[in-house]
Coordinates of C-alpha atoms in Angstrom, one line a residue:
M1 CA 111.5 62.1 116.1
T2 CA 109.3 60.1 114.1
P3 CA 108.3 61.5 110.6
A4 CA 104.8 61.7 111.6
A5 CA 105.9 64.2 114.3
L6 CA 107.9 65.7 112.1
L7 CA 105.2 66.5 109.5
L8 CA 103.6 68.6 112.2
Q9 CA 106.6 70.9 112.6
D10 CA 107.3 74.4 110.2
A11 CA 108.8 73.4 106.9
A12 CA 112.7 74.9 108.0
V13 CA 113.2 72.4 110.8
M14 CA 111.6 69.1 108.2
A15 CA 114.0 70.4 105.7
Q16 CA 116.7 70.8 108.1
A17 CA 115.9 67.3 109.7
V18 CA 116.4 66.0 106.1
R19 CA 119.9 67.6 105.4
S20 CA 121.1 66.3 108.3
G21 CA 120.2 62.5 107.6
A22 CA 118.1 62.1 110.8
V23 CA 114.8 61.2 108.8
S24 CA 115.0 60.4 104.5
A25 CA 112.5 62.9 102.4
V26 CA 110.6 59.1 101.3
A27 CA 109.8 59.1 105.1
L28 CA 108.8 62.9 105.4
A29 CA 106.5 62.1 102.1
Q30 CA 104.9 58.9 103.5
A31 CA 104.0 60.7 106.2
S32 CA 102.2 63.4 104.7
L33 CA 100.6 60.5 102.2
D34 CA 99.6 58.8 105.6
R35 CA 98.0 61.9 107.5
I36 CA 95.5 62.8 104.3
A37 CA 95.0 59.4 104.5
A38 CA 93.8 59.3 107.9
T39 CA 92.4 62.9 108.0
D40 CA 91.3 63.9 104.6
G41 CA 87.5 61.8 104.9
R42 CA 86.9 64.6 107.9
V43 CA 88.6 67.6 105.9
N44 CA 87.9 67.2 102.5
A45 CA 91.4 69.4 101.5
F46 CA 92.5 67.2 98.6
T47 CA 90.4 66.6 95.2
E48 CA 93.7 64.5 93.8
V49 CA 97.2 63.0 95.6
V50 CA 99.7 61.8 93.4
R51 CA 101.4 59.2 95.8
E52 CA 103.6 57.7 93.5
R53 CA 104.9 61.5 92.1
A54 CA 105.4 62.1 95.5
L55 CA 107.3 59.2 96.5
R56 CA 109.5 59.1 93.3
R57 CA 110.3 63.0 94.0
A58 CA 111.1 62.2 97.5
G59 CA 113.6 59.2 96.9
Q60 CA 114.7 61.8 93.7
V61 CA 115.7 63.8 97.1
D62 CA 117.1 61.0 98.6
A63 CA 119.3 59.8 95.8
S64 CA 120.8 63.1 95.3
L65 CA 122.1 63.9 99.0
A66 CA 123.8 60.1 98.8
S67 CA 125.6 61.5 95.2
A68 CA 128.5 63.6 94.4
H69 CA 125.9 66.3 94.1
G70 CA 124.6 66.3 98.1
V71 CA 126.6 69.2 99.2
R72 CA 124.5 71.1 96.6
T73 CA 121.0 69.4 97.2
R74 CA 121.8 70.0 101.1
E75 CA 121.4 73.9 100.5
L76 CA 118.0 73.4 99.1
P77 CA 115.8 75.7 101.2
L78 CA 112.6 73.4 101.3
L79 CA 114.3 69.9 101.0
G80 CA 112.1 67.0 101.3
V81 CA 109.4 69.4 102.6
P82 CA 105.7 68.1 101.6
F83 CA 103.1 70.7 99.6
A84 CA 100.2 70.7 97.9
V85 CA 98.5 73.2 95.2
K86 CA 95.1 74.8 94.4
D87 CA 93.4 72.8 92.0
L88 CA 93.6 75.3 89.7
F89 CA 97.9 74.8 89.7
D90 CA 98.2 72.8 86.8
I91 CA 100.0 69.5 87.6
A92 CA 101.9 67.4 84.7
G93 CA 99.2 64.5 83.6
L94 CA 96.2 65.5 85.3
P95 CA 93.5 67.8 84.5
T96 CA 93.5 71.4 85.8
L97 CA 89.6 71.2 86.7
A98 CA 89.8 74.4 88.9
G99 CA 87.1 73.4 91.1
S100 CA 84.9 72.5 87.9
K101 CA 82.8 69.6 86.4
I102 CA 83.2 71.4 83.2
E103 CA 86.8 70.9 83.4
R104 CA 86.9 67.1 83.8
D105 CA 86.6 67.2 80.0
R106 CA 89.7 68.7 79.0
M107 CA 93.2 67.2 78.3
P108 CA 95.7 66.7 80.8
A109 CA 98.1 69.7 82.1
R110 CA 101.3 68.8 79.6
S111 CA 103.9 70.5 82.0
D112 CA 103.7 71.8 85.8
A113 CA 102.3 75.3 86.4
T114 CA 105.9 77.6 86.9
L115 CA 105.3 77.9 91.0
V116 CA 105.0 74.0 91.3
R117 CA 108.4 73.6 89.5
R118 CA 110.0 76.3 91.5
L119 CA 109.1 74.8 94.7
E120 CA 110.1 71.4 93.5
S121 CA 113.6 72.9 92.1
A122 CA 114.0 74.4 96.2
G123 CA 113.4 70.4 96.8
A124 CA 109.9 70.5 98.0
V125 CA 107.7 67.4 97.4
L126 CA 104.6 68.0 95.6
V127 CA 101.8 65.8 97.1
G128 CA 98.2 66.4 96.0
A129 CA 95.8 69.0 94.5
L130 CA 93.5 71.0 96.7
N131 CA 89.7 71.8 97.1
M132 CA 88.1 75.4 96.1
D133 CA 84.9 77.1 94.9
E134 CA 84.4 76.3 91.4
Y135 CA 86.5 78.7 88.9
A136 CA 87.6 80.4 92.5
Y137 CA 83.9 82.5 92.7
G138 CA 83.0 82.6 96.6
F139 CA 84.3 82.3 99.6
T140 CA 83.7 78.8 101.6
T141 CA 84.9 76.4 99.4
E142 CA 81.6 74.7 99.8
N143 CA 82.0 72.6 96.4
S144 CA 78.7 71.5 95.5
H145 CA 80.7 68.8 92.9
V146 CA 83.2 67.1 95.3
G147 CA 81.7 68.7 98.9
A148 CA 82.6 71.1 101.1
T149 CA 86.1 71.3 102.7
H150 CA 85.7 71.2 106.6
N151 CA 87.5 74.0 108.8
P152 CA 90.0 71.3 110.6
H153 CA 89.5 73.5 114.1
D154 CA 86.1 72.7 114.0
L155 CA 84.2 70.5 111.1
D156 CA 81.1 72.0 111.1
R157 CA 82.3 75.3 110.0
I158 CA 83.7 76.5 106.6
A159 CA 87.7 76.8 105.7
G160 CA 86.7 80.0 103.8
G161 CA 87.8 80.5 100.1
S162 CA 88.3 79.8 97.5
S163 CA 91.8 78.5 98.4
G164 CA 89.5 77.0 101.2
G165 CA 91.4 73.0 100.7
S166 CA 94.9 75.2 100.7
G167 CA 94.2 77.0 104.1
A168 CA 92.6 73.7 105.4
A169 CA 95.7 71.3 104.4
V170 CA 98.2 73.5 106.3
A171 CA 96.1 73.8 109.3
A172 CA 95.4 69.9 109.3
G173 CA 98.9 69.1 109.3
Q174 CA 98.6 67.3 106.2
V175 CA 101.1 69.4 104.7
A176 CA 103.5 72.3 105.7
L177 CA 102.8 74.0 102.3
A178 CA 100.7 75.2 99.9
L179 CA 99.7 77.1 97.1
G180 CA 96.7 78.9 96.7
S181 CA 95.1 82.1 94.2
D182 CA 93.9 85.2 95.6
T183 CA 91.6 87.3 93.2
N184 CA 89.5 89.2 96.1
G185 CA 90.6 87.4 98.9
S186 CA 91.1 84.0 98.5
I187 CA 94.5 83.7 100.2
R188 CA 93.6 86.0 103.1
V189 CA 90.1 84.8 103.9
P190 CA 90.9 81.1 104.5
A191 CA 94.5 81.8 106.3
S192 CA 92.2 83.6 108.6
L193 CA 89.5 81.0 108.9
N194 CA 92.1 78.3 109.7
G195 CA 94.7 79.9 111.6
V196 CA 97.2 80.1 109.4
F197 CA 99.7 82.6 107.2
G198 CA 98.9 83.5 103.8
L199 CA 100.6 85.8 102.0
K200 CA 99.4 87.4 98.6
P201 CA 102.4 89.4 97.3
T202 CA 102.0 92.5 95.1
F203 CA 99.8 91.8 91.9
G204 CA 102.4 90.9 89.2
R205 CA 105.4 89.4 91.3
L206 CA 105.1 85.8 91.3
P207 CA 104.4 84.0 87.5
R208 CA 100.7 83.0 87.2
T209 CA 101.8 80.7 83.9
G210 CA 100.4 76.8 84.4
S211 CA 97.5 78.1 86.2
Y212 CA 93.6 78.4 85.6
P213 CA 92.4 82.0 85.3
F214 CA 89.9 83.8 87.0
V215 CA 90.1 87.6 86.5
S216 CA 93.0 87.8 85.0
S217 CA 93.7 92.0 85.8
L218 CA 92.8 90.7 89.2
D219 CA 94.8 87.3 90.0
H220 CA 97.7 87.2 92.3
L221 CA 99.2 83.6 93.5
G222 CA 100.8 82.9 96.7
P223 CA 101.4 80.8 99.6
F224 CA 100.1 79.5 102.9
A225 CA 102.2 78.2 105.9
R226 CA 102.2 77.8 109.9
S227 CA 105.0 80.1 110.2
V228 CA 106.4 83.3 108.7
R229 CA 109.9 82.0 108.1
D230 CA 108.3 79.2 106.4
L231 CA 106.4 81.8 103.8
A232 CA 109.0 83.4 103.1
L233 CA 111.4 80.7 102.2
A234 CA 108.3 79.7 100.0
Y235 CA 108.3 82.8 98.4
D236 CA 111.9 83.5 98.2
A237 CA 111.9 80.2 96.1
M238 CA 109.0 81.3 93.7
Q239 CA 110.3 84.5 92.9
G240 CA 112.1 85.9 89.4
P241 CA 111.3 86.3 85.8
E242 CA 110.4 83.5 83.8
R243 CA 112.8 82.8 81.5
L244 CA 111.3 80.3 79.0
A245 CA 107.7 81.2 76.4
P246 CA 105.0 81.5 77.9
R247 CA 104.6 83.8 80.1
D248 CA 102.6 85.0 82.5
P249 CA 101.6 88.7 80.3
G250 CA 100.5 90.2 83.9
C251 CA 104.3 89.6 85.5
A252 CA 106.6 91.9 86.1
Q253 CA 109.2 90.3 85.3
R254 CA 111.2 91.7 88.5
A255 CA 114.4 90.3 89.4
V256 CA 114.5 88.2 92.8
E257 CA 114.2 90.5 96.4
P258 CA 115.4 87.9 99.0
V259 CA 113.4 88.6 102.0
A260 CA 113.6 84.9 103.8
N261 CA 117.6 87.0 105.5
L262 CA 115.0 90.2 106.6
L263 CA 112.7 88.6 108.6
S264 CA 114.7 89.7 111.9
R265 CA 115.3 93.3 111.5
G266 CA 112.1 94.1 113.3
V267 CA 109.7 96.8 112.9
Q268 CA 111.4 99.3 114.9
G269 CA 110.6 102.8 112.9
L270 CA 108.0 101.3 111.0
R271 CA 105.1 104.1 110.6
V272 CA 102.0 101.4 111.6
G273 CA 98.0 102.7 111.0
V274 CA 95.1 101.0 111.5
L275 CA 92.0 101.1 108.5
G276 CA 89.1 102.8 109.8
G277 CA 86.1 103.7 108.4
W278 CA 84.8 100.7 106.5
F279 CA 87.2 98.2 107.6
R280 CA 85.9 99.0 111.5
Q281 CA 82.2 99.3 110.7
R282 CA 82.0 95.8 108.3
A283 CA 84.1 93.8 110.8
Q284 CA 82.4 91.9 114.2
P285 CA 83.5 92.3 117.4
E286 CA 86.0 89.5 117.3
A287 CA 87.5 90.8 113.9
L288 CA 88.1 94.3 115.6
A289 CA 89.8 92.5 119.0
A290 CA 92.2 90.7 116.8
V291 CA 92.9 93.9 115.0
D292 CA 93.3 96.0 118.5
A293 CA 96.1 93.1 119.8
V294 CA 97.7 93.2 116.7
A295 CA 97.7 97.2 116.9
Q296 CA 99.1 97.6 120.7
A297 CA 101.4 95.2 120.1
L298 CA 102.9 97.4 117.2
G299 CA 102.5 100.7 119.2
A300 CA 99.8 101.8 116.2
S301 CA 97.3 103.7 117.7
R302 CA 96.9 106.5 114.7
T303 CA 93.4 105.3 112.7
V304 CA 93.2 106.1 109.3
E305 CA 90.9 106.2 106.0
L306 CA 91.8 104.7 102.8
P307 CA 89.8 106.9 100.4
M308 CA 87.9 105.5 97.9
V309 CA 87.4 102.2 99.4
E310 CA 83.8 101.9 98.9
A311 CA 84.2 102.8 95.0
G312 CA 87.2 100.5 95.4
R313 CA 85.5 97.4 95.8
A314 CA 82.4 98.1 93.6
A315 CA 84.8 98.8 91.1
A316 CA 86.4 95.3 92.2
F317 CA 82.8 93.7 91.7
L318 CA 82.3 94.7 88.5
I319 CA 85.7 93.4 87.0
T320 CA 85.6 90.4 88.4
N321 CA 81.5 89.7 87.1
S322 CA 82.7 90.7 83.9
E323 CA 85.9 89.3 83.0
G324 CA 85.2 86.1 84.5
A325 CA 82.0 86.1 82.4
A326 CA 83.7 86.5 79.5
L327 CA 86.0 83.8 80.1
H328 CA 83.2 81.2 80.8
L329 CA 81.1 82.2 78.1
S330 CA 81.1 79.4 75.9
D331 CA 80.7 77.0 77.9
L332 CA 77.8 79.2 80.1
R333 CA 75.6 78.9 76.3
T334 CA 76.5 75.4 75.7
R335 CA 76.8 73.9 79.3
A336 CA 75.1 76.1 81.6
Q337 CA 73.7 72.9 83.8
D338 CA 77.4 71.6 84.6
F339 CA 78.2 74.5 86.7
E340 CA 77.9 75.3 89.7
P341 CA 74.4 76.9 90.5
L342 CA 75.5 79.7 92.3
S343 CA 78.8 80.7 90.3
R344 CA 76.6 80.1 87.0
D345 CA 74.2 82.9 88.1
R346 CA 76.8 85.5 88.6
F347 CA 78.7 84.9 85.8
L348 CA 75.4 84.7 83.4
A349 CA 74.9 88.0 85.6
G350 CA 78.5 89.3 84.5
A351 CA 77.4 88.7 80.9
L352 CA 74.5 90.9 80.5
L353 CA 76.9 94.0 82.2
P354 CA 77.0 97.1 79.8
A355 CA 81.0 97.8 78.1
A356 CA 81.1 101.7 79.6
W357 CA 80.3 100.3 83.6
V358 CA 82.9 98.1 82.8
A359 CA 85.3 100.5 81.2
R360 CA 84.6 103.2 84.2
A361 CA 85.6 100.7 86.8
Q362 CA 88.8 99.8 85.5
R363 CA 89.4 104.2 85.5
V364 CA 88.1 104.3 88.9
R365 CA 90.3 101.4 90.1
R366 CA 93.1 103.6 88.7
L367 CA 92.2 106.6 90.8
Y368 CA 91.7 104.2 93.8
A369 CA 95.3 103.3 93.4
E370 CA 96.5 106.8 93.1
Q371 CA 94.6 107.3 96.2
A372 CA 96.2 104.3 98.0
A373 CA 99.9 105.4 97.1
R374 CA 99.4 108.7 99.4
V375 CA 98.6 107.3 102.3
F376 CA 101.7 105.3 101.8
E377 CA 103.4 108.3 102.1
R378 CA 102.6 108.9 105.5
F379 CA 102.3 104.9 106.7
D380 CA 104.6 102.1 106.0
I381 CA 102.1 100.0 107.4
L382 CA 98.1 99.3 107.7
L383 CA 96.1 96.6 109.5
A384 CA 92.7 95.5 108.9
A385 CA 90.5 92.7 109.7
A386 CA 91.0 89.8 107.3
T387 CA 87.2 88.5 107.4
P388 CA 84.4 90.3 109.4
C389 CA 83.9 87.0 111.6
A390 CA 85.5 83.8 112.1
A391 CA 84.5 81.0 110.4
T392 CA 80.8 80.5 109.9
P393 CA 79.0 76.7 109.7
I394 CA 78.4 75.1 106.6
G395 CA 75.8 76.0 104.6
A396 CA 74.6 79.2 106.7
E397 CA 73.7 81.7 103.9
W398 CA 73.6 84.7 105.9
F399 CA 75.4 86.3 108.9
E400 CA 75.0 89.9 110.6
L401 CA 77.5 92.6 109.6
N402 CA 76.9 96.1 110.3
G403 CA 73.3 96.0 111.9
Q404 CA 72.4 94.3 108.5
R405 CA 71.9 90.4 107.8
V406 CA 74.1 90.0 104.4
Q407 CA 74.5 86.9 102.2
V408 CA 78.0 84.6 103.6
R409 CA 79.0 83.6 99.9
P410 CA 80.1 87.6 98.6
N411 CA 80.7 88.7 101.8
M412 CA 83.4 86.9 103.5
G413 CA 85.6 89.4 101.2
V414 CA 84.2 92.8 102.1
L415 CA 87.5 93.4 103.5
T416 CA 89.7 92.4 101.6
Q417 CA 88.4 93.5 98.0
P418 CA 89.2 96.5 98.3
I419 CA 93.0 95.3 99.0
S420 CA 93.7 93.2 96.0
C421 CA 91.7 95.3 93.9
I422 CA 94.7 97.7 93.5
G423 CA 97.4 94.4 93.9
L424 CA 98.9 95.7 97.5
P425 CA 101.2 92.6 99.1
V426 CA 99.2 91.8 102.4
C427 CA 100.2 89.1 105.1
A428 CA 97.6 87.4 106.9
V429 CA 98.3 86.6 110.6
P430 CA 96.0 84.4 112.8
V431 CA 94.9 85.7 116.1
W432 CA 93.8 83.3 118.8
G433 CA 92.0 84.7 121.9
A434 CA 89.5 87.4 119.8
H435 CA 87.1 84.9 119.3
A436 CA 86.2 81.9 122.3
S437 CA 87.4 78.9 120.1
L438 CA 88.5 80.1 116.6
P439 CA 91.1 81.8 115.0
I440 CA 90.7 85.6 113.0
G441 CA 93.4 86.7 111.0
V442 CA 94.4 90.4 110.3
Q443 CA 95.3 91.8 107.6
V444 CA 99.1 93.4 107.8
I445 CA 99.8 95.9 104.2
A446 CA 102.2 97.8 102.6
A447 CA 102.6 99.7 99.5
P448 CA 103.5 97.8 96.2
W449 CA 106.7 95.0 96.6
R450 CA 106.9 95.9 100.0
E451 CA 106.9 92.1 100.7
D452 CA 109.3 92.3 103.3
L453 CA 108.0 95.3 105.5
V454 CA 104.5 92.7 106.2
L455 CA 106.7 89.7 106.3
R456 CA 108.9 91.9 108.9
V457 CA 105.9 92.8 110.8
A458 CA 104.6 89.1 111.1
A459 CA 107.7 87.8 112.1
A460 CA 108.0 90.2 114.6
L461 CA 104.7 89.6 116.5
E462 CA 105.1 85.7 115.8
S463 CA 108.4 86.0 118.0
A464 CA 106.2 88.2 120.7
G465 CA 103.5 85.1 120.5
V466 CA 100.9 88.0 119.4
V467 CA 100.2 85.4 116.2
Q468 CA 100.5 81.8 116.4
S469 CA 99.4 78.6 113.5
P470 CA 98.9 75.6 115.8
V471 CA 98.0 72.4 114.3
A472 CA 94.8 71.7 114.6
T473 CA 93.8 68.7 116.7
L474 CA 91.2 67.4 114.5
S475 CA 88.9 66.1 117.5

C-alpha cells in the first residue's frame, strides 16, 4: 500500500505499517503534507502547517526504530501517525492564535501543550494547527480573519465549530487524528457535521495546560478520529496526572484508566435510555432518525427525561458569557475593532451581566448535576442527537427548529450544551442514511469517569455497521 493510500486508513493501521517497516514515518508524514497541499485550498482546515518540524520528528521516529531502542519504539501505539491540533493548543515557536487577529501580536509559545507532548510521546507526528471560531465562541468556524472551514462532504456547507478545522481535517483524510476543545459542544458539533468520531471526556479528565482558555469552568479537551479504536488509543495516550508545573487547576489528576483494551467487551447488560423532551423537541427529523437507528441497534426502547435541562442550558449560557468576557475585558476596552464582530458583541454583553446572575447560574448548575446523577442510578448510557440537523450552508444565519426560526450560530449546540455544562463524558458517533447525503451524529453519554462505557458502545455500533466515518471524496 502506498503512503498516500495508507494515510486514508485508520491510525492503528498506519502505526502497524510503520512498526513493521512497510512504510517509513517520513513517507507517511510526507503523504499527509502532500494531501494537505492538494486539498486544503478547498477545505481551509489548516491555519499553519509545520512541515519542517513534521519531517524532522518523523525522521526521529525512523531513526529510533533502526537503533538499539527500536524494540521499545515499536511498542508506541501511534507510531508515525500524523495529527493536527486546534489553533488554541500551544505549538513551540508559533503564536497561539485561538482563531483571533489580536493574538498575532503575542509572543510565540515556548513549549508544546501537554497533550501535544503526550501524543508525540506515543509516536504521533504533529503536522499543523487548525481553523476554529475566534476564541472558541461559535459553532460554525466561519472565521472572518482566515475564512470559513468547508465541510469535506459538501464544500458549500459548514464544518461546525468551534473545532471545525479539527473535524474537517480528519474527514478530509489530511490527518488520522486531531485535537479540539469542547466548552458547549465544540467537539461533538464538528464530529456530527463532518461524520467523524469525537470524544469529550469527563470535565477534569485531561489536562488543559498549554491551551488557550475560553471558559475555564467548562472547557474540555479531546480527540477526533475516523474509528473508535483510534479515538481510544489517542485518549489513552493523553491520560494521567501532570507531574510538572504549571498544572491545570481544573484537572482531576486521576491515574490512567486505559480503555482501548476494553472495546471488545460489548454492550450486553448495559441499561440504555433515549433522552426525550428537550432533546426530541429540538431536533429535526434526520437527527431523530439517527438517534432512533442507534437506539434500535442497542435494543434501547426506554425514553428518559433529564430534569432541569432547560435551566442547565441557561446556566451554561450565563457562565460562558461572563467568564469569556472577563478573560478578554482588557482587549474589549482597547481593541474592540479587532474582534470577530459576532463574538465581540457577545463578549460585550457578557461583561455587563450582573454578578448575582452568574452566582445563581453556578448554583443551578450544581443542582442540575445532582439531578442528572440520579438518572444515572437507573441508566448506564443515554442517547441524544449531537446536532439538531445536518450541516447548514455556509453563510446561512437561520434554520427551522421546533417550528421556530432560530439563529444557526448559537443553536447548533442546543443539544450539546446541557451535557457539557455538567461535565459528562460523551462520544459523538457518525450516522449515515438519516439525511439524504450528509452525516449526522448521535451523543453516547455516560456518568462521570465512564469513558470506557461510551467507547464500548461506540465500538459495538461501529462493529455492527450502524456508525462509520468514511474519508470524504472532496468532489
